Coordinates of C-alpha atoms in Angstrom, one line a residue:
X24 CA 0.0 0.0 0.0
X25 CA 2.6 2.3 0.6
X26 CA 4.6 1.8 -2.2
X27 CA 1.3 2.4 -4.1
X28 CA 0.9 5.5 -3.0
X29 CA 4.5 6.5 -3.1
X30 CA 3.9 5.7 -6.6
X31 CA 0.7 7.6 -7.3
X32 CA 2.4 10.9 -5.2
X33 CA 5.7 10.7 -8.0
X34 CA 3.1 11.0 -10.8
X35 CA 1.0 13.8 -9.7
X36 CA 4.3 15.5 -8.9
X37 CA 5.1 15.0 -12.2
X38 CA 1.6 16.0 -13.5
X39 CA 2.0 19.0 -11.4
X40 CA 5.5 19.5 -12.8
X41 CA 4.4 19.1 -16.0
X42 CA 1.5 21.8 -16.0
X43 CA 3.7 24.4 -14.6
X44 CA 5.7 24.2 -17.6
X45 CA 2.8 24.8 -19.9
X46 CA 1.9 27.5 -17.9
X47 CA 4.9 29.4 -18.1
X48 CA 5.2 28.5 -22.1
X49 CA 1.7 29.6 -22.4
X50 CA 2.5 32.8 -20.7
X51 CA 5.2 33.6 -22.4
X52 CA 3.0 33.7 -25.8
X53 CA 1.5 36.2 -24.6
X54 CA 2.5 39.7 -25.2
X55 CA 5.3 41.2 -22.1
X56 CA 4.7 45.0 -23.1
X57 CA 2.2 47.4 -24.9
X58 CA 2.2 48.6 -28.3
X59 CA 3.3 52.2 -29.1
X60 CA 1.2 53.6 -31.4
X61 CA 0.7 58.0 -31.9
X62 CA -2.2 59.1 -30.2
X63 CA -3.0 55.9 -28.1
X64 CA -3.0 54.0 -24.9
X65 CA -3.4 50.6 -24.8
X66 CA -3.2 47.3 -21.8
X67 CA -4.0 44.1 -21.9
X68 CA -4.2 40.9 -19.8
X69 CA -5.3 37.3 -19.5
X70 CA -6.4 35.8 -16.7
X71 CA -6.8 31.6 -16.8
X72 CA -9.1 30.2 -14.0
X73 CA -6.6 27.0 -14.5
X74 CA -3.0 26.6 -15.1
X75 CA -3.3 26.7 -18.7
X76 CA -6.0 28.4 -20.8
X77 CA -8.0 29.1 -24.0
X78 CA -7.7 32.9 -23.9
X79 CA -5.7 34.7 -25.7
X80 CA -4.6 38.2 -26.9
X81 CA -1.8 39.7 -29.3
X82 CA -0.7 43.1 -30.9
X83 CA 0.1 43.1 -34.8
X84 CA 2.5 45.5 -36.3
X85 CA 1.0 46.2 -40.0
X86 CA 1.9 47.7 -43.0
X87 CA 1.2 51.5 -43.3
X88 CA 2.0 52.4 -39.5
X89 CA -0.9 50.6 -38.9
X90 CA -2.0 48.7 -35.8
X91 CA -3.4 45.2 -35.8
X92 CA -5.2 43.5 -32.3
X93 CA -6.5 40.2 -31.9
X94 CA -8.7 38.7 -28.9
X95 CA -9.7 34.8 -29.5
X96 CA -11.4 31.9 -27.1
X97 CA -11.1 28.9 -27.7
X98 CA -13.9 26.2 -26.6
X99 CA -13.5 25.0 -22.8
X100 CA -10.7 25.9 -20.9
X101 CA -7.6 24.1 -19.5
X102 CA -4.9 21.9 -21.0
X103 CA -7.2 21.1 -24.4
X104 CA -8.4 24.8 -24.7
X105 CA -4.7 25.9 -24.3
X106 CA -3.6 23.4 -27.5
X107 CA -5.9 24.4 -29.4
X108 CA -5.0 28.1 -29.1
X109 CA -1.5 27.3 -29.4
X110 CA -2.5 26.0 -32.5
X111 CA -4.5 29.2 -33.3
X112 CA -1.9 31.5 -32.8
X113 CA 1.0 29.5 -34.5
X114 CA -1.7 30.0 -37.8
X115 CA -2.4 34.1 -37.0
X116 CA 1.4 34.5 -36.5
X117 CA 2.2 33.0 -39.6
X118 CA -0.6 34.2 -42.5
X119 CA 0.0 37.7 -40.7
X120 CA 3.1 37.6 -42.9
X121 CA 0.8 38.4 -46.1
X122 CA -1.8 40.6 -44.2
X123 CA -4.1 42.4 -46.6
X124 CA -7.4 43.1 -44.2
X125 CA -8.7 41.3 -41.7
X126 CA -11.5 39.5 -43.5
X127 CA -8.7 37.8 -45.9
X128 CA -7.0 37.1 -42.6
X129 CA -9.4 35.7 -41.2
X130 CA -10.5 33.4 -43.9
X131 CA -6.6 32.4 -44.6
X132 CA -6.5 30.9 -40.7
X133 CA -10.3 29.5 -40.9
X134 CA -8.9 26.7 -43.7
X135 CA -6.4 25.4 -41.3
X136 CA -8.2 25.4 -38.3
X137 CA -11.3 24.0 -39.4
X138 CA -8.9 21.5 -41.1
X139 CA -7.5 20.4 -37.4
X140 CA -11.0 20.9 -35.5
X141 CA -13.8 19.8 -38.2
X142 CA -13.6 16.2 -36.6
X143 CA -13.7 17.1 -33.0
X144 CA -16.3 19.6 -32.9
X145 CA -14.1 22.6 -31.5
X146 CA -13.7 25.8 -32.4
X147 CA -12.5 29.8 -31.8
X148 CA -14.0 32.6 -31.1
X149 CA -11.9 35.7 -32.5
X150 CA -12.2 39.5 -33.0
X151 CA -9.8 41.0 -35.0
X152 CA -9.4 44.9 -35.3
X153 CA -7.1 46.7 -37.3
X154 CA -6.7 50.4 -36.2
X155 CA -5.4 53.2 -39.1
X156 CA -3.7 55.8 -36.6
X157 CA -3.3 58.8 -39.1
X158 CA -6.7 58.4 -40.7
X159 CA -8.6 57.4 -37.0
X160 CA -10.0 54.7 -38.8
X161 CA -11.2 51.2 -37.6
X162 CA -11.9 47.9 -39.8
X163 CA -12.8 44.8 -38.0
X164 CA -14.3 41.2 -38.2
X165 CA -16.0 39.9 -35.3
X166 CA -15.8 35.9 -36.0
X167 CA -18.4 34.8 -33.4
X168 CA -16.6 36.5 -30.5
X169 CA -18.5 39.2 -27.9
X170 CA -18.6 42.0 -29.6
X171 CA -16.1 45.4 -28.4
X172 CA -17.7 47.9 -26.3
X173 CA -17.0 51.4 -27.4
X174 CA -17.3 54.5 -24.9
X175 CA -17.6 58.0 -27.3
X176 CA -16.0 60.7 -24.9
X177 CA -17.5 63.6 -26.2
X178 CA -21.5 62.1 -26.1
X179 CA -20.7 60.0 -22.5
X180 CA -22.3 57.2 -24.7
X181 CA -21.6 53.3 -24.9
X182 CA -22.1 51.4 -28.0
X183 CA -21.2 48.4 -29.3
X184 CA -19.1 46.8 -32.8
X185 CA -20.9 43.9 -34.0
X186 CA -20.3 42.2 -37.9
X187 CA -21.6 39.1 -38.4
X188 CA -19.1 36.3 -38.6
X189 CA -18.9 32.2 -37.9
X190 CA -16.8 31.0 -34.9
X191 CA -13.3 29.3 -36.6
X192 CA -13.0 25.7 -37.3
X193 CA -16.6 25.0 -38.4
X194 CA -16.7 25.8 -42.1
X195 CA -13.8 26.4 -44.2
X196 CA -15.6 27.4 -47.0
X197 CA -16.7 30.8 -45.1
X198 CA -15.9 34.0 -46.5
X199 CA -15.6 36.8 -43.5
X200 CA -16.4 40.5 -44.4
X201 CA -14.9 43.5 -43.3
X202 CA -16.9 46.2 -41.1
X203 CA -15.6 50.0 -40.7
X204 CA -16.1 52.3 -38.3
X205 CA -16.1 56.4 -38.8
X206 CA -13.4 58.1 -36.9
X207 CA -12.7 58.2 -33.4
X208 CA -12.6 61.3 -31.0
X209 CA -9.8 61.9 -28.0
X210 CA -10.9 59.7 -25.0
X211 CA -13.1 57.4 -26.8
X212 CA -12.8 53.9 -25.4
X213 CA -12.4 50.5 -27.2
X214 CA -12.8 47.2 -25.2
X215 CA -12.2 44.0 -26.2
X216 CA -13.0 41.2 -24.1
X217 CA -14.1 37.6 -23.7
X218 CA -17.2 36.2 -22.4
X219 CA -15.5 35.1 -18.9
X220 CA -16.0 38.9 -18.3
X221 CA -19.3 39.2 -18.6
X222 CA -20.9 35.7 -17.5
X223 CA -18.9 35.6 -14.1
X224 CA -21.3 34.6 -11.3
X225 CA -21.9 35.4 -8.1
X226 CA -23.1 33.6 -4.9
X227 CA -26.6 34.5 -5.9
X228 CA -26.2 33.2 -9.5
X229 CA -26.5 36.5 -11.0
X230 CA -24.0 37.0 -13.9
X231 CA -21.8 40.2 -14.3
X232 CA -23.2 41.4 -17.2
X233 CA -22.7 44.2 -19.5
X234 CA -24.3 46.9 -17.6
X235 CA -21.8 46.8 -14.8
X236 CA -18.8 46.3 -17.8
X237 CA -20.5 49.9 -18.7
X238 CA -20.6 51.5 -15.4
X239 CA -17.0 50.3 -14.5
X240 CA -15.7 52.1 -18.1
X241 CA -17.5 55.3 -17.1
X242 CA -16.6 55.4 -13.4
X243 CA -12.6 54.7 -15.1
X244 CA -12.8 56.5 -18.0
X245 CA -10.5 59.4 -17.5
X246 CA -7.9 57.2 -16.2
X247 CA -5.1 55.3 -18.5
X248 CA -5.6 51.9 -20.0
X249 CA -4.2 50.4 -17.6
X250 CA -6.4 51.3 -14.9
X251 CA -9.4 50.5 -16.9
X252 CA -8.3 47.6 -17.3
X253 CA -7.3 46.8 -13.3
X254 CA -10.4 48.1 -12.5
X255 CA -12.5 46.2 -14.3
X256 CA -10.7 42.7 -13.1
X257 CA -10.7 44.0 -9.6
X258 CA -14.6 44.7 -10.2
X259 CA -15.4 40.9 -11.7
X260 CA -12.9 39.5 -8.7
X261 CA -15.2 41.4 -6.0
X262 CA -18.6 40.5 -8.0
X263 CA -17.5 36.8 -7.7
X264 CA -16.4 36.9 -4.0
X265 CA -15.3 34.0 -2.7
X266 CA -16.0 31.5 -5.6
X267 CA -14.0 29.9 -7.7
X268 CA -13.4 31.3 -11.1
X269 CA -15.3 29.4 -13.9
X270 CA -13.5 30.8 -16.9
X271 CA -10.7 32.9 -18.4
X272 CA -10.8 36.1 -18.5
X273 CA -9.1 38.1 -21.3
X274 CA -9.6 42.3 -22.0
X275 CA -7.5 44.9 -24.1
X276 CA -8.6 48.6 -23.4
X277 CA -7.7 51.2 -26.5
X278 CA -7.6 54.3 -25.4
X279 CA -7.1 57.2 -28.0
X280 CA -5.4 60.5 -26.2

């Protein structure tokens, strides 16, 4: 019996041993710094509810001093979640090589993914935003993901970028389409999240919800980024209380100043 268990204790150590590593390779995928772009002010974060996640987030240096920034979730969460968006990225990071827009982005990683998931029934949810800093211009595709909240300084308003668009991996037939936004004012507010934000529970089952995502940018909004972006996970961590966290949770605030 003791042997036995001597036994079982070396594996989990090894188990254990073995996620900490994917956790640190994991992290290190994920961007260590902010962008510099003119005119803006921009943080991000990811914040797994295991070791290893499905979240994930990434900046895009693109042709014509212009910005690219991707959001994605992929199904579930965990050690299969995290391949899968290993995968994911590996694909972005490569066809971003040849980036023309983000609809023919898009499309270009949809073939492979769907090629890898069609069988197992997975798939990714991504938004994909390019932003034109010297024309204030934004172009999108929205590929089944939650769609970005926008705060307009000037009205005190919140709206939000939608686009239709089918998650990743389903059909590789699909052909995404590009949405454009008029331009931007100083101290208008981009988010893009995931849905562990909003769908965070408390102890009395109620879910966190957009409307308090909206009063947390407006209480924030004439901090930096990077306070939004604090704030807002410090204001899902005190919803939630004392419970355990369900799923990741991934934001980038865009700030322009």
């Amino acid at each position: 019996h003791t042997n036995h268990m001597i036994d079982g204790l070396r594996h989990r150590f090894k188990l254990i041993s073995s996620l900490k590593m994917a956790e640190e390779v994991q992290q290190n995928l994920l961007p260590n710094r902010s962008p510099y772009l003119d005119n803006f002010d921009i943080s991000g974060t990811s914040i797994y509810c295991d070791e290893t996640g499905g979240d994930y987030y990434d900046y895009f240096l693109l042709p014509d001093g212009k910005l690219g920034i991707v959001v994605a979730d992929a199904c579930g969460h965990g050690i299969g979640a995290a391949l899968l968006m290993t995968s994911v990225r590996a694909f972005l990071t490569s066809a971003i090589r040849d980036y023309q827009s983000p609809a023919h982005l898009l499309k270009d990683i949809n073939s492979h993914i769907t090629r890898d998931c069609s069988k197992s029934g997975r798939f990714t949810t991504m938004f994909f935003m390019e932003i034109n800093a010297p024309t204030r211009q934004l172009k999108w595709v929205r590929a089944g993901h939650e769609p970005a909240v926008v705060f307009q300084a000037k009205s005190q308003t919140i709206s939000y970028l939608y686009g239709a668009g089918l998650v990743l991996g389903v059909d590789d037939t699909f052909d995404y389409e590009d949405t454009n936004e008029s331009a931007y004012q100083t101290g208008d507010i981009i988010l893009i999240g995931t849905d562990g934000i909003n769908e965070t529970r408390n102890k009395d089952e109620e879910t966190f919800g957009h409307k308090r995502l909206e009063q947390t940018i407006r209480d924030h909004a004439q901090e930096s980024a990077k306070v939004i972006q604090e704030a807002i996970v410090e204001e899902v961590a005190a919803f939630r209380g004392d419970l355990p966290q369900e799923d990741d949770i991934t934001l980038v605030i865009i700030k322009a100043i």
